[in-house]
């Protein structure tokens, strides 16, 4: 069973089909890359998988669990609950509360084991590097509100552990010296690494990186790819969006190519590189 699987995944924005019936599977332990021209739908794919966008149609499964639609899961495995769901929706709609969500919310997707970084860096600017990573760990913390309010021994112990672990993640990405700096004051390249550290702090099984090396020079790119391979060696599967063909060819075992929202090729780098449709998508348009 693949780690992550989408079937017929589709997202429409008004008349525009940003993602068009995409089937893909990411296998456990691989570095899987998604490439394609600007506007091909790559970031939209990430947003669908992460629960940020609701698909127009199609399915998403992670480790055999449904991410979208959750309703389908109930229908298949728990028929009585499906009836409850329909009834609950009728009541909610009568009260003007809107339908129940039928996909997992972003925090639930994170809790399942999917972490991601953003094409446009999203950090808490006025928090320190360390605090940003601690936020990532939050999804795994156990202390309850009353523990925090009462400063219970459990909450204090957990807070210490969270701090120590956050420091380890910073060390891992090479930023321990900047732990107390505001995120906004870090150089661009360090902010990218900090985002990766925060994603790792959620203890993911799958790490999705949206153009993590954008704007890097060749040397910075090479260093980042080393880091990505090191993350994989720790047992985390990598799903990478990257523009630089050379980087993608070197680092990934399998590649999927999107063009106008459609999957036009999939396979090992050598095969994809020589695929006529891929060559056309990349070169044909500028020619
Ligand atoms: N929230 C949105 N509302 C409307 N249209 C959107 C939205 N998000 C993306 N799109 C459109 O969907 C298409 C795919 O966009 P997407 O950002 O997924 O492309 P991409 O492959 O990540 O491109 P890039 O390489 O430039 O990052 C584009 O035409 C874009 O304008
Ligand atoms: Mg994008």
Coordinates of C-alpha atoms and ligand atoms in Angstrom, one line a residue:
X1 CA 0.0 0.0 0.0
X2 CA 1.4 3.4 -0.9
X3 CA 2.0 5.9 1.9
X4 CA 0.1 8.6 0.1
X5 CA -2.4 8.0 -2.7
X6 CA -4.6 10.4 -4.7
X7 CA -7.2 9.2 -7.2
X8 CA -8.8 11.5 -9.7
X9 CA -7.9 14.5 -7.6
X10 CA -9.5 17.6 -9.1
X11 CA -9.7 21.2 -8.0
X12 CA -11.7 23.9 -9.9
X13 CA -11.4 27.6 -9.2
X14 CA -14.5 29.0 -11.0
X15 CA -13.9 28.0 -14.7
X16 CA -10.2 27.2 -14.1
X17 CA -9.3 23.5 -13.6
X18 CA -6.1 23.9 -11.5
X19 CA -5.7 20.2 -10.8
X20 CA -7.3 17.8 -13.2
X21 CA -8.0 14.2 -12.2
X22 CA -4.5 13.4 -10.8
X23 CA -3.6 9.9 -9.7
X24 CA -0.4 9.6 -7.8
X25 CA 1.2 7.5 -5.2
X26 CA 4.1 8.2 -3.0
X27 CA 5.9 5.1 -1.6
X28 CA 7.2 4.9 1.9
X29 CA 10.9 6.0 2.2
X30 CA 11.3 7.6 -1.2
X31 CA 12.2 11.0 -2.4
X32 CA 9.3 11.8 -4.8
X33 CA 9.4 15.0 -6.8
X34 CA 6.7 16.9 -8.6
X35 CA 7.7 19.3 -11.4
X36 CA 5.9 21.3 -14.0
X37 CA 5.7 24.8 -15.5
X38 CA 4.4 27.8 -13.6
X39 CA 0.7 27.5 -12.8
X40 CA 0.7 23.7 -13.5
X41 CA -1.1 23.0 -10.2
X42 CA 1.7 21.8 -8.0
X43 CA 1.1 24.1 -5.0
X44 CA -2.7 23.4 -5.3
X45 CA -1.9 19.7 -5.0
X46 CA -0.1 20.3 -1.7
X47 CA -2.9 22.5 -0.5
X48 CA -5.5 19.8 -1.3
X49 CA -3.4 17.1 0.5
X50 CA -2.8 19.3 3.5
X51 CA -6.5 19.9 3.9
X52 CA -6.2 23.7 3.1
X53 CA -8.4 23.3 0.0
X54 CA -11.4 21.1 -0.4
X55 CA -11.1 19.0 -3.6
X56 CA -13.8 19.4 -6.2
X57 CA -13.7 15.6 -6.7
X58 CA -11.4 12.7 -6.2
X59 CA -9.9 11.0 -3.1
X60 CA -6.8 11.3 -0.9
X61 CA -5.6 8.5 1.4
X62 CA -2.6 8.5 3.7
X63 CA -1.4 5.3 5.3
X64 CA -4.6 3.7 4.3
X65 CA -6.7 6.3 6.2
X66 CA -9.0 8.7 4.3
X67 CA -8.0 12.3 4.2
X68 CA -10.7 13.1 1.7
X69 CA -13.5 12.4 1.7
X70 CA -14.1 11.3 5.2
X71 CA -17.8 10.7 4.4
X72 CA -16.8 8.0 2.0
X73 CA -15.0 6.3 4.8
X74 CA -18.1 6.3 7.0
X75 CA -20.3 5.1 4.2
X76 CA -18.0 2.2 3.4
X77 CA -17.1 1.1 6.9
X78 CA -19.7 2.5 9.2
X79 CA -23.1 2.6 7.4
X80 CA -25.1 3.6 10.5
X81 CA -22.9 6.7 11.0
X82 CA -23.5 7.7 7.4
X83 CA -27.1 8.0 8.3
X84 CA -26.2 10.1 11.3
X85 CA -24.1 12.3 9.1
X86 CA -27.0 13.0 6.7
X87 CA -29.3 13.7 9.6
X88 CA -26.8 16.0 11.4
X89 CA -26.3 17.9 8.2
X90 CA -30.0 18.4 7.8
X91 CA -30.3 19.8 11.3
X92 CA -27.2 22.0 10.9
X93 CA -28.5 23.4 7.6
X94 CA -31.9 24.1 9.2
X95 CA -30.0 26.1 11.8
X96 CA -28.0 27.8 9.2
X97 CA -24.8 26.3 10.5
X98 CA -23.6 24.9 7.2
X99 CA -22.6 21.3 6.3
X100 CA -20.2 19.2 8.4
X101 CA -16.7 19.3 6.9
X102 CA -16.2 16.1 4.9
X103 CA -12.4 16.3 4.6
X104 CA -9.9 16.3 7.5
X105 CA -9.0 19.8 8.7
X106 CA -5.3 20.9 8.3
X107 CA -4.4 20.2 12.0
X108 CA -5.9 16.7 11.7
X109 CA -3.8 16.1 8.6
X110 CA -0.7 17.2 10.5
X111 CA -1.6 14.9 13.4
X112 CA -1.9 12.0 10.9
X113 CA 1.8 12.6 10.0
X114 CA 1.9 15.0 7.0
X115 CA 4.0 18.2 7.4
X116 CA 4.7 20.8 4.8
X117 CA 6.6 24.0 4.1
X118 CA 5.2 26.9 2.0
X119 CA 6.4 28.3 -1.3
X120 CA 6.2 31.7 0.3
X121 CA 7.8 31.3 3.7
X122 CA 5.3 31.4 6.6
X123 CA 6.9 31.9 9.9
X124 CA 5.9 33.7 13.0
X125 CA 8.0 36.8 12.4
X126 CA 8.0 38.1 16.0
X127 CA 8.8 34.8 17.6
X128 CA 12.3 33.5 18.0
X129 CA 13.6 30.7 15.9
X130 CA 13.3 28.4 18.9
X131 CA 9.7 29.4 19.5
X132 CA 8.8 28.8 15.9
X133 CA 10.0 25.2 16.2
X134 CA 8.2 24.8 19.5
X135 CA 5.0 25.7 17.8
X136 CA 5.6 22.8 15.4
X137 CA 5.8 20.4 18.4
X138 CA 2.6 21.7 19.8
X139 CA 0.5 19.2 17.8
X140 CA 2.2 16.3 19.7
X141 CA 1.9 17.8 23.2
X142 CA -0.3 16.2 25.8
X143 CA -0.5 18.8 28.6
X144 CA -4.1 20.2 29.0
X145 CA -5.2 23.7 29.5
X146 CA -5.5 23.3 33.3
X147 CA -1.9 21.9 33.4
X148 CA -0.7 25.1 31.8
X149 CA -2.8 27.3 34.0
X150 CA -1.7 25.6 37.2
X151 CA 1.9 25.3 35.9
X152 CA 1.6 21.6 36.9
X153 CA 4.8 19.6 37.2
X154 CA 3.7 17.7 34.1
X155 CA 3.3 20.9 32.1
X156 CA 6.6 22.2 33.2
X157 CA 8.4 19.0 32.4
X158 CA 6.8 18.8 29.0
X159 CA 7.7 22.4 28.3
X160 CA 11.3 21.6 29.1
X161 CA 11.3 18.6 26.9
X162 CA 9.7 20.6 24.1
X163 CA 12.4 23.2 24.4
X164 CA 15.2 20.6 24.3
X165 CA 13.7 18.8 21.3
X166 CA 13.2 22.1 19.5
X167 CA 16.9 22.9 20.1
X168 CA 17.8 19.5 18.6
X169 CA 15.8 20.3 15.4
X170 CA 17.5 23.7 15.1
X171 CA 20.9 21.9 15.5
X172 CA 19.9 19.4 12.8
X173 CA 19.2 22.2 10.3
X174 CA 22.3 24.1 11.4
X175 CA 20.6 27.0 13.2
X176 CA 21.3 26.4 16.9
X177 CA 23.3 29.6 17.1
X178 CA 20.3 31.6 16.0
X179 CA 17.8 30.1 18.5
X180 CA 17.0 33.4 20.2
X181 CA 16.8 35.5 17.1
X182 CA 13.5 36.7 15.8
X183 CA 12.5 34.7 12.7
X184 CA 12.1 37.9 10.7
X185 CA 15.7 38.9 11.3
X186 CA 17.2 35.7 9.9
X187 CA 18.6 35.7 6.4
X188 CA 16.3 34.3 3.7
X189 CA 18.1 31.0 3.4
X190 CA 18.0 30.4 7.2
X191 CA 14.3 31.2 7.2
X192 CA 13.8 28.3 4.7
X193 CA 15.7 26.0 7.0
X194 CA 13.8 27.2 10.0
X195 CA 10.5 26.3 8.2
X196 CA 11.9 22.8 7.6
X197 CA 12.8 22.5 11.3
X198 CA 9.3 23.5 12.4
X199 CA 7.8 21.0 10.0
X200 CA 10.1 18.2 11.4
X201 CA 9.0 19.2 14.9
X202 CA 5.5 17.9 14.1
X203 CA 7.1 14.4 13.8
X204 CA 5.9 13.7 10.3
X205 CA 5.9 10.5 8.3
X206 CA 5.7 12.5 5.1
X207 CA 7.4 15.9 4.6
X208 CA 6.1 18.0 1.7
X209 CA 8.5 20.8 0.6
X210 CA 7.2 23.4 -1.8
X211 CA 10.2 24.8 -3.7
X212 CA 12.5 24.8 -0.7
X213 CA 15.5 25.9 -2.8
X214 CA 13.8 28.8 -4.6
X215 CA 16.2 31.7 -5.0
X216 CA 19.2 29.7 -3.8
X217 CA 22.6 29.7 -5.6
X218 CA 24.0 26.3 -6.7
X219 CA 26.0 25.8 -3.6
X220 CA 23.1 26.6 -1.2
X221 CA 21.0 24.2 -3.3
X222 CA 23.5 21.4 -3.0
X223 CA 23.6 21.9 0.8
X224 CA 19.8 21.8 1.0
X225 CA 19.6 18.6 -1.0
X226 CA 22.1 17.1 1.4
X227 CA 19.8 18.1 4.3
X228 CA 16.8 16.5 2.5
X229 CA 18.7 13.3 2.0
X230 CA 19.7 13.3 5.6
X231 CA 16.0 13.7 6.6
X232 CA 15.1 10.8 4.4
X233 CA 17.8 8.6 6.1
X234 CA 16.0 9.3 9.3
X235 CA 13.0 7.5 7.9
X236 CA 10.9 10.4 6.7
X237 CA 9.4 10.2 3.2
X238 CA 10.0 13.3 1.0
X239 CA 7.5 14.8 -1.4
X240 CA 9.3 17.7 -3.1
X241 CA 8.2 20.4 -5.5
X242 CA 11.2 21.8 -7.3
X243 CA 11.8 23.9 -10.4
X244 CA 15.4 23.2 -11.1
X245 CA 15.5 20.1 -13.3
X246 CA 19.1 19.3 -12.5
X247 CA 18.4 19.3 -8.8
X248 CA 15.3 17.1 -9.2
X249 CA 17.2 14.6 -11.4
X250 CA 20.0 14.2 -8.8
X251 CA 18.0 13.9 -5.7
X252 CA 14.7 12.1 -6.5
X253 CA 14.0 8.5 -7.3
X254 CA 10.7 9.1 -8.9
X255 CA 9.1 12.2 -10.6
X256 CA 5.6 13.2 -11.5
X257 CA 5.1 16.0 -14.1
X258 CA 2.1 18.2 -14.1
X259 CA 1.1 20.5 -16.9
X260 CA -2.2 22.6 -16.9
X261 CA -3.3 20.5 -13.9
X262 CA -2.9 17.2 -15.6
X263 CA -0.3 14.5 -14.9
X264 CA 1.6 14.1 -18.2
X265 CA 4.4 11.8 -17.0
X266 CA 5.6 9.8 -14.1
X267 CA 8.6 7.6 -13.4
X268 CA 12.3 7.5 -12.7
X269 CA 14.3 10.6 -13.7
X270 CA 15.9 9.1 -16.8
X271 CA 12.6 8.1 -18.2
X272 CA 10.9 11.4 -17.5
X273 CA 13.7 13.5 -18.9
X274 CA 13.4 11.9 -22.3
X275 CA 9.6 11.9 -22.4
X276 CA 8.4 13.9 -25.4
X277 CA 5.5 15.4 -23.6
X278 CA 7.7 16.7 -20.8
X279 CA 10.2 18.2 -23.2
X280 CA 7.3 19.9 -25.0
X281 CA 5.8 21.2 -21.7
X282 CA 9.2 22.7 -20.7
X283 CA 10.7 23.8 -24.0
X284 CA 7.8 23.9 -26.5
X285 CA 6.1 26.9 -24.9
X286 CA 9.1 29.2 -25.0
X287 CA 10.0 28.0 -28.6
Ligands
LIG1 N1 -6.9 30.2 -4.4 C1 -6.9 30.3 -5.7 N2 -8.0 30.9 -6.3 C2 -8.0 31.0 -7.7 N3 -7.1 30.4 -8.5 C3 -6.1 29.8 -7.9 C4 -5.9 29.7 -6.5 N4 -4.8 29.0 -6.2 C5 -4.2 28.7 -7.4 N5 -5.0 29.2 -8.4 C6 -4.7 29.0 -9.9 O1 -4.5 27.6 -10.1 C7 -3.5 27.4 -11.1 C8 -2.4 26.5 -10.4 O2 -1.7 27.3 -9.4 P1 -0.6 26.6 -8.5 O3 -0.2 27.7 -7.6 O4 -1.0 25.3 -8.0 O5 0.6 26.4 -9.6 P2 2.1 25.9 -9.4 O6 2.3 24.7 -10.2 O7 2.4 25.8 -7.9 O8 2.9 27.1 -10.0 P3 4.3 27.8 -9.5 O9 5.4 26.9 -10.2 O10 4.3 29.1 -10.2 O11 4.3 27.8 -8.1 C9 -3.0 28.8 -11.5 O12 -3.6 29.1 -12.7 C10 -3.4 29.7 -10.3 O13 -3.6 31.0 -10.8
LIG2 MG1 3.6 26.7 -6.6

